[in-house]
Amino acid sequence: MRGRLRIYLGAAPGVGKTYAMLGEGRRARERGRDVVVGLVETHGRPRTADLLEGLEIIARRPVVHRGATFTELDVDAVIARGPAVALIDELAHTNVPGSKNVKRWQDIDEILDAGIDVVSTVNIQHLESVNDVVQEITGVPQRETVPDEVVRRADQIELVDMSPEALRRRMAHGNVYAPEKVSAAMANYFRVGNLTALRELALLWVAGKVDDQLGRYRADHGIEGTWETRERVVVALTGGPEGDTLVRRAARIAARTKGADLLAVHVTSADGLAGADPANLARQRTLAENLGGSYHQVVGDDIPRALLDFARGVNATQLVLGASRRGRFAQILSRGVGVETTSLSGSIDVHLVPHEEAKRGRRRPERSRAALTRTRRLAGWAVAMTGMPALTAALSPFRDVLSLPSEILLFLCLVVGVALIGGMWPAIVAAVGGSLLLNWFFTSPTGRLTIAAPENLFALVVFVLVAAAVSTIVDVAARRTRQAARASADAEVLSTLAGHVLRGEAALPSLLGRLRETFGLDSVTLLERAGEPTPDDQSAPGAWRIVATSGAAPCTTPAMADTDVAIGNDLVLAARGRLLDASDRRVLEAFAAEAAVALRQERLQEAAERAGPLAEADRMRTALLAAVSHDLRTPLSAAKAAVESLRNDEVAWTRQDRDELLATADESLTRLHRLVENLLDMSRLQAGVLGLSLQPVALEEVVPRAVDDLGALSDRIEGDVIAGLPDIVADPALLERVLVNLMANAVRHNPPEAKVLVTGSRHDDKVEIRVIDRGPGIPREDRERVFLPFQRLGDRDNGTGVGLGLALSRGLIEAMGGTLTPEETPGGGLTMMVSMPVHGRMEPS
C-alpha cells in the first residue's frame, strides 16, 4: 500500500513549517509510531534543532560534484530502514547533480511507493503555478519549483499561517536569520507588503485545494444539493440584448462577497437550431471574462432543468435570470423559464432581473425569408391552380366507378405533392379548393355545395384537416432542412474563424480578408471614430479613420457601406459589395466582435513593446543605482577616512602608518577610477560612440602585458600561447583590458591550489584565446545571464564590483569584430573563449 503524504505549506521562510513538521513527528512517536528524520534543515535555529533531540536521524548520502562534497537525502537508506513515518524537509529542493533523482519530491515519491508515510514542507513561492506571480511581487526569481499536481496529490495539506507583523518580529528577535542579515532581509524580501501578498496567495491556494476536496466528497457521496461554502453566481444568457445588463448585475452581486466566482452560461437546444445571436453571445462572453468571470455552454431541451443541473454541478449559490419577455397571454399558457427555474431551484437563490427588453415584449424568432425558393413557391401555386381542375376532369368519367373515399385519397395525394413543391400556403389553398371540387362534382347531390349524407361531410372535413396538417408538417420539415443547412454553413464559417484565431492569425488585415472571401464582398473595413460622436457623423469623412481594411475601395464612413455593424460606441465594421441578409449579418457580427478583440490585442501588444524598453531602462537604472550606491560608497569611504586621518594633527603618525594610509587612499581611488571608467565605457558602448583604434596586434605581446597587469595575481596564471600565431585585428588597449578582466574573474573562482590556463590557437580565419578555470562553473541555462550588466551570478562577495565586467568585456570584443562565449571546461569549470579575426581576413564593415 502506498504511503500517505502530509505537507506543511507556508507563505514565506520562517513561519514555522519545519518546527510544525518536527512537532508532528514527536506526537506521532508518542502515539507509538516508528518515526525517523530523513532530512531536516534547521538553518541554525536553536528551537528547531531542539526538536530533533530523541528522534532517529538517517545519515545523509555524500555527493561529490566538481571537487566539492555535498550531502543529500539517502532514499535507499530510508527505504531499507522501513519506518512508519519519515520526516523530509524542503519538498521543492533540487538535488546535487549525480543524485539518484533530480528533485527531492521524486525522492519522496519513491519512499511513498515503498509504503512509508512522509511529512514534508514547502513554501508557496516554490509552487510552479504562482512562481511568476511571486517573482513579480518580490522581485526575486525562484529557481527551485515543484509542480502543483505533486502538492495537490498530498493526502493532507496544512497551512502554517503567520501574520506579516508577527514574522517580522520573529526576524527582529533573531529567530529566523543571523543578526547581520536581518536588516537587509526586512528591507527587501520580507517587507510587509510582500509578506501580505504571499500570505494571500497561500490562503487562496489552500482554499482552492479545499474546494477540490469538497467537490470530490460531494461527488463520491452523491450529494446534489448546494453547500454554500463559497459564493458562486451563475448568470443565464439567452443571446438577447439584455445579456449585458444581466452580466453586469451578476458581477455586482459577486463583488459583494470577497472571492466569489462569476459564471455565465448559455443553454443551447439539442437540435442545434436555436436562434441565439452569436455576436451578442461573443460580446457577453468577453464582458463576463473582463469582469473576472468564466463562460460556459451546455446543451439541453429543458432550459430550467439544464440551468439548475449546471448550477448544482458547480455548487452555485445564486442564479441570475432576465425577466420574461413573453406577453401575458403566453405566460398564462406556460409559466416560463424564470418561474419554472424558481420553483425547482431549491436552496439556490434565483434573481429575476428586470430590463428594458422586457417592456418591449418577446420578439418573434427570426424566420428565414422562406423555407423554399421563390421558383418553387410559384411552381406550387401553379400546380395548385391547374392540378386540382385537371384531377377533377380526369376523375369525372369514373365518377360511378370510384367511391368518395378513393377520390378523397387521390385529392389528398395531390395536396401533399403541392406541399412538397410549394410549401404550406399553396397546399392549404389546394386543400380548400379540392374540398369544394369534391363537394361539387363527386358528393351527392352533385352540382351543388350541399351534402346529403353526414358521413360525406365528415370525410370532407377530415380531408381538409389532414391536408392542412400534412402541408404544415412538410413546410416545417423544409424550413428545418434549410435552417440546418444554414446552421451548418454558419458553423463552418465560425469554425474557420476559430481556427484562424487558434493558429495565431488574428492580425486584423488577415481577419478582414477571411471575412471578405467568406461573403464574396468587394471590401471590408474597420473604422474607428476620430473624435466625439455627432448627430451626422455617419457620413462625415473626417469623423472616422481606417484602422484596417481588405479589398479595393475601402469605406471611409459607415454611410458608404452596404452593410455595417457597430462594435461599441467607437468602432464600425463596414462591408461593401452586396447587402447581406439577416442570417448572414449574424455571422458578420461574430466576425466584428472578433475584429474588436484582435484590435485590442494588437494595441496591447504595441503598448507592451513600447513599455518593454522603458521597463528594461528602468531595471538598468535601478540596478545601476543599487550597485553604484554600494560600490561608490566603499572606495570613497575608505579614501575619505585615510585622508581625514592624515589631516588629523592630534595623532602622531609614524612613517609606516602614513604610507599605509596613502596606499589605502591610492588603492581606493584607483578602484573608483576603474569603476567610473567602466561605467563611461558601458554608456559609450550602448550609445554606439566608443572610440576604437583597430590595428594588427600580436597575441604574444598582449597576453604577457595582461598577466603583468594582474599584479599579485599573476603568479596564479599559466600561459600556453602557440608561437607564430598570425596577428589579429583589435584595439590593443581594449583587448588587454578584456583579458585582464577575464583572468581576474577566473582566478577569483579557481581553486587556490590550481592555476588559470590561458591558451591561444588558430582556427580558420580566427584566433581563439581561452581563459580556463577549474571553479564551480556556470549552469548552461545561466551562461548568457552573466553578460547582463549589474549581474553577479553566484558571487558571494558583492564588494568586488558592480557586475559590469563581463558585460563590458563582451561589448568591447563585439565592437572589435570578435565574439566572447562561455564553455564548460572538461572535468569541471568554466572556459571563456575570445575569438578575434585574423589580420587580412576581417570582413569589411
Coordinates of C-alpha atoms in Angstrom, one line a residue, residues 104-657:
R104 CA 13.5 15.9 -3.8
W105 CA 9.8 15.4 -4.5
Q106 CA 10.8 12.5 -6.7
D107 CA 12.8 11.0 -3.8
I108 CA 9.7 11.3 -1.7
D109 CA 7.6 9.7 -4.4
E110 CA 9.9 6.6 -4.2
I111 CA 9.6 6.5 -0.4
L112 CA 5.8 6.7 -0.6
D113 CA 5.8 3.9 -3.2
A114 CA 7.6 1.8 -0.5
G115 CA 4.6 2.2 1.8
I116 CA 6.2 4.8 4.1
D117 CA 4.2 7.8 5.2
V118 CA 6.1 11.1 4.6
V119 CA 5.7 14.5 6.3
S120 CA 7.3 17.4 4.3
T121 CA 7.3 21.2 3.9
V122 CA 7.1 23.7 1.1
N123 CA 6.7 27.4 0.7
I124 CA 4.1 29.0 -1.6
Q125 CA 6.7 30.7 -3.8
H126 CA 8.0 27.2 -4.9
L127 CA 4.7 26.2 -6.5
E128 CA 5.0 26.2 -10.3
S129 CA 1.7 28.0 -10.9
V130 CA 2.5 31.0 -8.8
N131 CA 6.2 31.2 -9.5
D132 CA 5.9 34.2 -11.9
V133 CA 3.5 36.0 -9.6
V134 CA 5.9 35.6 -6.6
Q135 CA 8.7 37.0 -8.8
E136 CA 6.6 40.0 -9.8
I137 CA 5.7 40.7 -6.1
T138 CA 9.1 40.2 -4.6
G139 CA 11.4 40.8 -7.5
V140 CA 13.3 37.6 -6.6
P141 CA 13.2 34.7 -9.1
Q142 CA 12.6 31.2 -7.6
R143 CA 14.6 28.6 -9.4
E144 CA 13.5 25.6 -7.2
T145 CA 9.9 24.8 -8.1
V146 CA 7.6 21.8 -7.6
P147 CA 4.6 21.0 -9.9
D148 CA 1.3 22.0 -8.3
E149 CA 0.0 18.5 -9.1
V150 CA 2.6 16.9 -6.8
V151 CA 1.3 19.1 -3.9
R152 CA -2.3 18.6 -4.8
R153 CA -1.9 14.8 -4.6
A154 CA -1.0 15.1 -1.0
D155 CA -3.4 13.4 1.4
Q156 CA -3.3 16.3 3.8
I157 CA -2.1 19.9 3.4
E158 CA -1.8 22.1 6.5
L159 CA -1.2 25.8 6.2
V160 CA 1.3 27.2 8.6
D161 CA 0.0 30.7 8.9
M162 CA 1.6 33.8 10.5
S163 CA 0.8 37.5 10.2
P164 CA 3.5 39.6 8.5
E165 CA 4.0 41.6 11.7
A166 CA 4.5 38.5 13.7
L167 CA 7.0 37.1 11.2
R168 CA 9.0 40.4 11.2
R169 CA 9.0 40.4 15.0
R170 CA 10.5 36.8 14.9
M171 CA 13.1 38.0 12.5
A172 CA 14.0 41.1 14.7
H173 CA 14.4 38.7 17.6
G174 CA 16.9 36.7 15.6
N175 CA 14.7 33.6 15.4
V176 CA 14.9 33.3 11.6
Y177 CA 18.2 34.7 10.3
A178 CA 21.5 35.7 11.8
P179 CA 21.5 39.3 13.2
E180 CA 23.8 40.7 10.4
K181 CA 21.3 39.5 7.8
V182 CA 18.1 40.7 9.4
S183 CA 18.1 44.4 8.3
A184 CA 18.7 43.5 4.6
A185 CA 16.0 40.8 4.6
M186 CA 13.4 43.0 6.3
A187 CA 14.1 45.8 3.8
N188 CA 13.8 43.6 0.8
Y189 CA 12.0 40.2 0.6
F190 CA 10.4 40.5 4.0
R191 CA 8.6 43.8 3.5
V192 CA 5.1 43.9 5.0
G193 CA 3.6 44.3 1.5
N194 CA 5.5 41.3 0.1
L195 CA 4.5 39.1 3.1
T196 CA 0.9 40.1 2.9
A197 CA 0.7 39.3 -0.8
L198 CA 2.4 35.9 -0.2
R199 CA 0.1 35.1 2.7
E200 CA -2.9 35.9 0.5
L201 CA -1.5 33.6 -2.3
A202 CA -1.1 30.8 0.2
L203 CA -4.6 31.2 1.7
L204 CA -6.2 31.3 -1.8
W205 CA -4.2 28.2 -3.0
V206 CA -5.2 26.2 0.1
A207 CA -8.8 27.4 -0.4
G208 CA -8.8 26.1 -3.9
K209 CA -7.4 22.7 -2.7
V210 CA -10.1 22.5 0.0
D211 CA -12.7 23.4 -2.7
D212 CA -11.5 20.5 -4.9
Q213 CA -11.6 18.1 -1.9
L214 CA -15.2 19.2 -1.1
G215 CA -16.2 18.7 -4.8
R216 CA -14.8 15.1 -4.7
Y217 CA -16.5 14.4 -1.4
R218 CA -19.9 15.6 -2.7
A219 CA -19.4 13.5 -5.9
D220 CA -18.3 10.4 -4.0
H221 CA -21.3 10.6 -1.7
G222 CA -23.9 11.5 -4.3
I223 CA -24.7 14.9 -2.7
E224 CA -26.5 17.0 -5.3
G225 CA -27.7 19.8 -3.0
T226 CA -25.8 23.1 -2.8
W227 CA -23.4 23.7 0.1
E228 CA -22.9 27.4 0.5
T229 CA -19.2 27.2 1.3
R230 CA -18.3 29.8 -1.3
E231 CA -20.4 32.3 -3.2
R232 CA -20.8 31.3 -6.9
V233 CA -23.1 33.4 -9.0
V234 CA -24.4 31.9 -12.3
V235 CA -25.9 34.2 -14.9
A236 CA -28.1 32.7 -17.6
L237 CA -27.6 34.2 -21.1
T238 CA -30.1 33.8 -24.0
G239 CA -28.1 35.7 -26.6
G240 CA -30.5 38.6 -26.4
P241 CA -29.5 42.2 -26.0
E242 CA -30.4 42.1 -22.3
G243 CA -27.4 39.9 -21.6
D244 CA -25.0 42.8 -21.0
T245 CA -27.3 44.1 -18.2
L246 CA -27.6 40.6 -16.6
V247 CA -23.8 40.0 -16.7
R248 CA -23.1 43.4 -15.0
R249 CA -25.8 42.8 -12.4
A250 CA -24.4 39.3 -11.6
A251 CA -20.9 40.8 -11.4
R252 CA -22.1 43.3 -8.8
I253 CA -23.7 40.6 -6.8
A254 CA -20.5 38.5 -6.9
A255 CA -18.4 41.6 -5.9
R256 CA -20.3 41.9 -2.6
T257 CA -18.5 38.8 -1.3
K258 CA -14.7 38.5 -1.4
G259 CA -13.5 35.7 -3.5
A260 CA -16.9 34.9 -5.1
D261 CA -17.0 33.3 -8.6
L262 CA -18.9 34.6 -11.6
L263 CA -20.0 32.0 -14.2
A264 CA -22.0 32.9 -17.4
V265 CA -23.9 30.0 -19.0
H266 CA -25.8 29.7 -22.3
V267 CA -28.2 26.7 -22.9
T268 CA -28.2 25.5 -26.5
S269 CA -31.0 23.5 -27.8
A270 CA -30.2 19.9 -28.5
D271 CA -31.2 20.2 -32.2
G272 CA -28.5 22.9 -32.7
L273 CA -31.0 25.2 -34.4
A274 CA -31.6 27.7 -31.6
G275 CA -31.8 31.3 -32.7
A276 CA -29.3 32.8 -30.2
D277 CA -27.4 35.8 -31.7
P278 CA -23.7 34.7 -31.9
A279 CA -22.5 38.3 -31.9
N280 CA -24.4 39.1 -28.7
L281 CA -23.0 35.9 -27.1
A282 CA -19.5 36.7 -28.2
R283 CA -19.8 40.2 -26.7
Q284 CA -21.3 39.0 -23.5
R285 CA -18.7 36.3 -23.1
T286 CA -15.9 38.9 -23.5
L287 CA -17.7 41.1 -20.9
A288 CA -18.0 38.3 -18.4
E289 CA -14.4 37.4 -18.8
N290 CA -13.3 41.1 -18.5
L291 CA -15.3 41.2 -15.2
G292 CA -13.3 38.2 -13.9
G293 CA -15.9 35.5 -14.7
S294 CA -15.9 32.5 -17.0
Y295 CA -18.2 31.5 -19.8
H296 CA -19.8 28.1 -20.3
Q297 CA -22.2 26.5 -22.8
V298 CA -24.4 23.5 -22.1
V299 CA -26.9 21.6 -24.3
G300 CA -30.4 20.8 -23.2
D301 CA -34.0 20.9 -24.4
D302 CA -35.5 21.6 -20.9
I303 CA -33.8 25.0 -20.2
P304 CA -34.8 25.3 -16.5
R305 CA -33.5 21.9 -15.7
A306 CA -30.4 22.4 -17.7
L307 CA -29.6 25.6 -15.9
L308 CA -30.2 24.1 -12.5
D309 CA -28.1 21.0 -13.3
F310 CA -25.3 23.2 -14.3
A311 CA -25.7 25.4 -11.2
R312 CA -25.7 22.5 -8.9
G313 CA -22.8 20.9 -10.7
V314 CA -20.6 24.0 -9.9
N315 CA -22.1 24.3 -6.4
A316 CA -23.6 27.7 -7.2
T317 CA -25.4 29.7 -4.6
Q318 CA -27.1 32.3 -6.7
L319 CA -28.7 32.2 -10.2
V320 CA -29.4 35.4 -12.2
L321 CA -32.1 35.4 -14.9
G322 CA -33.6 38.1 -17.0
A323 CA -37.3 38.9 -16.6
S324 CA -39.6 37.2 -19.1
R325 CA -40.1 39.0 -22.4
R326 CA -43.2 37.0 -23.2
G327 CA -46.6 38.5 -23.3
R328 CA -49.3 38.0 -20.7
F329 CA -51.3 35.5 -22.8
A330 CA -48.2 33.4 -23.3
Q331 CA -47.5 33.5 -19.6
I332 CA -51.0 32.2 -18.9
L333 CA -50.4 29.2 -21.2
S334 CA -46.9 28.4 -19.8
R335 CA -45.1 29.5 -16.7
G336 CA -41.9 30.4 -18.5
V337 CA -38.2 29.7 -17.8
G338 CA -37.9 32.2 -14.8
V339 CA -40.9 30.9 -12.9
E340 CA -40.1 27.2 -13.6
T341 CA -36.5 27.7 -12.6
T342 CA -37.5 29.4 -9.4
S343 CA -39.9 26.6 -8.4
L344 CA -37.2 23.9 -9.0
S345 CA -34.2 25.9 -7.6
G346 CA -34.3 24.5 -4.0
S347 CA -31.6 26.2 -2.0
I348 CA -30.2 28.2 -4.9
D349 CA -31.3 31.9 -4.7
V350 CA -32.8 33.0 -8.0
H351 CA -32.7 36.7 -9.1
L352 CA -35.2 37.7 -11.8
V353 CA -33.7 41.0 -13.1
P354 CA -35.9 43.5 -15.0
H355 CA -34.5 45.1 -18.1
E356 CA -35.6 47.3 -21.0
E357 CA -36.2 44.4 -23.4
A358 CA -38.9 43.0 -21.1
K359 CA -41.0 46.1 -21.7
R360 CA -40.8 45.6 -25.5
G361 CA -42.1 42.0 -25.3
R362 CA -40.6 39.0 -26.8
R363 CA -39.6 39.4 -30.4
R364 CA -40.8 36.7 -32.8
P365 CA -38.0 34.5 -33.7
E366 CA -36.5 35.4 -37.0
R367 CA -37.6 33.1 -39.7
S368 CA -35.7 32.6 -42.8
R369 CA -37.1 34.6 -45.7
A370 CA -38.8 31.4 -46.9
A371 CA -38.4 27.7 -46.5
L372 CA -38.4 27.3 -50.2
T373 CA -37.1 29.4 -53.1
R374 CA -39.4 31.8 -55.0
T375 CA -39.4 29.5 -58.0
R376 CA -40.6 26.5 -56.0
R377 CA -43.3 28.6 -54.4
L378 CA -44.6 29.8 -57.8
A379 CA -44.4 26.2 -59.0
G380 CA -46.5 25.2 -56.0
W381 CA -49.2 27.8 -56.8
A382 CA -49.2 26.8 -60.4
V383 CA -49.7 23.1 -59.5
A384 CA -52.4 24.0 -57.1
M385 CA -54.3 26.2 -59.6
T386 CA -54.0 23.8 -62.5
G387 CA -53.7 20.4 -60.8
M388 CA -57.0 20.4 -59.0
P389 CA -59.1 21.2 -62.1
A390 CA -57.1 18.7 -64.1
L391 CA -57.6 16.0 -61.5
T392 CA -61.3 16.8 -61.4
A393 CA -61.5 16.5 -65.1
A394 CA -59.6 13.2 -65.1
L395 CA -61.8 11.6 -62.4
S396 CA -65.2 12.8 -63.8
P397 CA -65.5 9.9 -66.2
F398 CA -65.0 7.4 -63.3
R399 CA -67.5 9.1 -61.0
D400 CA -69.7 6.0 -61.0
V401 CA -66.8 3.6 -60.5
L402 CA -64.8 5.3 -57.7
S403 CA -66.2 5.8 -54.2
L404 CA -65.9 9.1 -52.4
P405 CA -63.1 7.9 -50.1
S406 CA -61.0 6.9 -53.1
E407 CA -61.5 10.3 -54.7
I408 CA -60.6 12.0 -51.4
L409 CA -57.3 10.0 -51.2
L410 CA -56.4 11.0 -54.8
F411 CA -57.0 14.7 -54.0
L412 CA -55.0 14.3 -50.8
C413 CA -52.1 12.9 -52.7
L414 CA -52.2 16.0 -55.0
V415 CA -52.3 18.3 -51.9
V416 CA -49.2 16.5 -50.5
G417 CA -47.5 17.0 -53.8
V418 CA -48.3 20.7 -53.8
A419 CA -46.9 20.9 -50.2
L420 CA -43.7 19.2 -51.3
I421 CA -43.3 21.6 -54.2
G422 CA -44.6 24.9 -53.0
G423 CA -44.9 24.8 -49.2
M424 CA -47.7 25.3 -46.8
W425 CA -49.9 28.1 -48.2
P426 CA -50.3 26.7 -51.8
A427 CA -51.1 23.3 -50.2
I428 CA -53.8 24.7 -47.8
V429 CA -55.4 26.6 -50.7
A430 CA -55.3 23.4 -52.8
A431 CA -56.9 21.5 -49.9
V432 CA -59.8 24.0 -49.6
G433 CA -60.2 24.1 -53.4
G434 CA -60.1 20.4 -53.5
S435 CA -62.8 20.1 -50.8
L436 CA -65.1 22.4 -52.9
L437 CA -64.4 20.4 -56.1
L438 CA -65.1 17.1 -54.3
N439 CA -68.3 18.6 -52.9
W440 CA -69.5 19.9 -56.3
F441 CA -68.5 17.1 -58.6
F442 CA -68.3 13.9 -56.5
T443 CA -70.6 14.3 -53.5
S444 CA -74.3 13.7 -53.7
P445 CA -76.2 15.7 -54.7
T446 CA -73.7 16.8 -57.3
G447 CA -73.8 20.2 -58.9
R448 CA -74.5 21.8 -55.6
L449 CA -72.5 22.6 -52.5
T450 CA -74.9 20.8 -50.2
I451 CA -74.2 17.4 -48.8
A452 CA -76.9 14.9 -48.2
A453 CA -75.1 12.2 -46.2
P454 CA -73.4 13.3 -42.8
E455 CA -70.6 10.8 -43.3
N456 CA -69.6 12.6 -46.5
L457 CA -69.5 15.9 -44.7
F458 CA -67.2 14.3 -42.0
A459 CA -65.0 12.8 -44.7
L460 CA -64.5 16.2 -46.4
V461 CA -63.8 17.9 -43.1
V462 CA -61.2 15.3 -42.2
F463 CA -59.7 15.7 -45.7
V464 CA -59.2 19.4 -45.2
L465 CA -57.7 18.9 -41.7
V466 CA -55.4 16.1 -42.9
A467 CA -54.3 18.1 -45.9
A468 CA -53.6 21.2 -43.8
A469 CA -51.7 19.1 -41.2
V470 CA -49.6 17.3 -43.8
S471 CA -48.9 20.6 -45.6
T472 CA -47.8 22.2 -42.3
I473 CA -45.5 19.3 -41.5
V474 CA -44.0 19.3 -44.9
D475 CA -43.4 23.0 -44.8
V476 CA -41.8 22.8 -41.3
A477 CA -39.6 20.0 -42.4
A478 CA -38.5 22.1 -45.4
R479 CA -37.8 25.0 -43.1
R480 CA -35.9 22.8 -40.7
T481 CA -33.8 21.4 -43.5
R482 CA -32.9 24.9 -44.7
Q483 CA -32.2 26.1 -41.2
A484 CA -29.9 23.0 -40.6
A485 CA -28.1 23.7 -43.8
R486 CA -27.7 27.3 -42.9
A487 CA -26.6 26.4 -39.4
S488 CA -24.1 24.0 -40.8
A489 CA -22.7 26.7 -43.1
D490 CA -22.6 29.2 -40.3
A491 CA -20.8 26.7 -38.1
E492 CA -18.3 26.0 -40.8
V493 CA -17.6 29.8 -41.1
L494 CA -17.3 30.2 -37.4
S495 CA -15.1 27.1 -37.1
T496 CA -12.9 28.6 -39.8
L497 CA -12.8 31.8 -37.7
A498 CA -11.9 29.9 -34.6
G499 CA -9.2 28.0 -36.3
H500 CA -7.9 31.3 -37.7
V501 CA -7.6 32.7 -34.2
L502 CA -6.1 29.5 -32.7
R503 CA -3.4 29.4 -35.3
G504 CA -2.4 32.9 -34.2
E505 CA -3.6 34.6 -37.4
A506 CA -5.6 37.2 -35.6
A507 CA -3.9 40.1 -37.3
L508 CA -6.7 42.5 -38.4
P509 CA -5.9 42.5 -42.2
S510 CA -5.9 38.7 -42.3
L511 CA -9.2 38.5 -40.3
L512 CA -10.9 41.1 -42.6
G513 CA -9.5 39.3 -45.7
R514 CA -11.1 36.0 -44.4
L515 CA -14.4 37.8 -43.9
R516 CA -14.3 39.3 -47.4
E517 CA -13.6 35.9 -49.0
T518 CA -16.3 34.2 -47.0
F519 CA -19.1 36.5 -48.1
G520 CA -17.8 37.5 -51.5
L521 CA -17.5 41.2 -50.7
D522 CA -15.6 43.9 -52.5
S523 CA -14.0 45.4 -49.4
V524 CA -14.3 45.1 -45.6
T525 CA -13.0 48.0 -43.4
L526 CA -12.8 48.5 -39.7
L527 CA -13.5 52.2 -38.9
E528 CA -12.8 54.0 -35.7
R529 CA -14.4 57.2 -34.6
A530 CA -11.8 60.0 -34.7
G531 CA -13.5 62.4 -32.2
E532 CA -16.6 62.9 -30.2
P533 CA -19.9 61.5 -31.6
T534 CA -22.1 64.0 -33.5
P535 CA -25.6 63.5 -35.0
D536 CA -24.4 63.5 -38.6
D537 CA -21.0 61.8 -38.3
Q538 CA -22.1 58.6 -40.1
S539 CA -21.4 60.3 -43.4
A540 CA -18.8 62.9 -42.3
P541 CA -15.4 61.9 -43.9
G542 CA -13.3 63.5 -41.2
A543 CA -15.2 61.8 -38.3
W544 CA -13.8 58.3 -39.0
R545 CA -10.4 56.8 -39.6
I546 CA -9.5 53.5 -41.2
V547 CA -7.9 51.1 -38.7
A548 CA -7.6 48.1 -41.1
T549 CA -9.1 47.2 -44.5
S550 CA -9.1 44.4 -47.0
G551 CA -10.0 44.7 -50.7
A552 CA -10.3 47.6 -53.1
A553 CA -12.1 50.9 -52.5
P554 CA -12.4 50.8 -48.7
C555 CA -15.3 52.7 -47.0
T556 CA -14.2 55.9 -45.3
T557 CA -17.5 56.3 -43.4
P558 CA -20.3 53.9 -42.3
A559 CA -22.7 55.5 -44.7
M560 CA -20.7 54.3 -47.7
A561 CA -21.1 50.6 -46.7
D562 CA -23.8 48.3 -48.0
T563 CA -23.8 46.6 -44.6
D564 CA -22.3 48.0 -41.4
V565 CA -22.0 46.6 -37.9
A566 CA -21.4 48.8 -34.9
I567 CA -18.9 47.5 -32.3
G568 CA -19.4 49.5 -29.2
N569 CA -19.5 53.3 -29.5
D570 CA -16.3 53.9 -31.4
L571 CA -15.9 51.0 -33.9
V572 CA -17.8 50.1 -37.0
L573 CA -17.2 47.2 -39.4
A574 CA -18.2 48.4 -42.9
A575 CA -18.7 45.9 -45.7
R576 CA -19.1 46.9 -49.4
G577 CA -20.1 44.7 -52.3
R578 CA -23.7 43.5 -51.6
L579 CA -26.4 43.8 -49.0
L580 CA -26.2 40.9 -46.5
D581 CA -29.4 39.3 -45.3
A582 CA -30.3 39.0 -41.6
S583 CA -28.8 35.5 -41.2
D584 CA -25.5 36.5 -42.8
R585 CA -25.4 39.6 -40.7
R586 CA -25.4 37.5 -37.5
V587 CA -22.2 35.8 -38.7
L588 CA -20.8 39.2 -39.7
E589 CA -21.4 40.4 -36.2
A590 CA -19.4 37.5 -34.8
F591 CA -16.5 38.5 -37.1
A592 CA -16.9 42.1 -36.0
A593 CA -16.6 41.1 -32.3
E594 CA -13.5 39.1 -33.1
A595 CA -12.1 42.0 -35.1
A596 CA -12.6 44.2 -32.0
V597 CA -10.7 41.7 -29.8
A598 CA -7.9 41.4 -32.4
L599 CA -7.6 45.2 -32.5
R600 CA -7.4 45.3 -28.7
Q601 CA -4.8 42.6 -28.7
E602 CA -2.7 44.4 -31.3
R603 CA -2.8 47.6 -29.3
L604 CA -2.0 45.8 -26.1
Q605 CA 1.0 44.2 -27.8
E606 CA 2.2 47.5 -29.1
A607 CA 1.8 49.1 -25.7
A608 CA 3.8 46.2 -24.2
E609 CA 6.5 46.6 -26.9
R610 CA 6.7 50.3 -26.1
A611 CA 6.8 49.6 -22.4
G612 CA 9.5 46.9 -22.8
P613 CA 12.4 49.2 -23.5
L614 CA 11.2 51.6 -20.8
A615 CA 11.0 48.7 -18.3
E616 CA 14.4 47.5 -19.3
A617 CA 15.8 51.0 -18.9
D618 CA 14.2 51.3 -15.5
R619 CA 15.6 48.0 -14.5
M620 CA 19.0 49.0 -15.6
R621 CA 18.7 52.3 -13.8
T622 CA 17.5 50.6 -10.6
A623 CA 20.3 48.1 -10.8
L624 CA 22.9 50.8 -11.5
L625 CA 21.7 52.9 -8.6
A626 CA 21.7 49.9 -6.3
A627 CA 25.1 48.7 -7.4
V628 CA 26.8 52.1 -7.7
S629 CA 25.4 53.3 -4.3
H630 CA 27.3 50.4 -2.7
D631 CA 30.4 50.3 -4.8
L632 CA 31.0 54.0 -5.0
R633 CA 30.5 54.4 -1.2
T634 CA 33.0 51.8 -0.3
P635 CA 36.1 53.2 -2.0
L636 CA 35.0 56.8 -1.3
S637 CA 34.6 56.0 2.4
A638 CA 38.0 54.3 2.5
A639 CA 39.7 57.1 0.7
K640 CA 38.0 59.8 2.8
A641 CA 38.8 58.0 6.0
A642 CA 42.5 57.7 5.0
V643 CA 42.7 61.4 4.0
E644 CA 41.0 62.6 7.1
S645 CA 43.3 60.5 9.3
L646 CA 46.3 62.0 7.6
R647 CA 45.0 65.6 8.1
N648 CA 44.3 64.9 11.8
D649 CA 47.0 66.8 13.7
E650 CA 46.1 65.3 17.0
V651 CA 47.6 61.9 16.1
A652 CA 51.3 61.5 15.5
W653 CA 51.5 59.1 12.6
T654 CA 54.6 57.0 12.0
R655 CA 56.1 57.0 8.5
Q656 CA 54.8 53.4 8.1
D657 CA 51.3 54.4 9.2

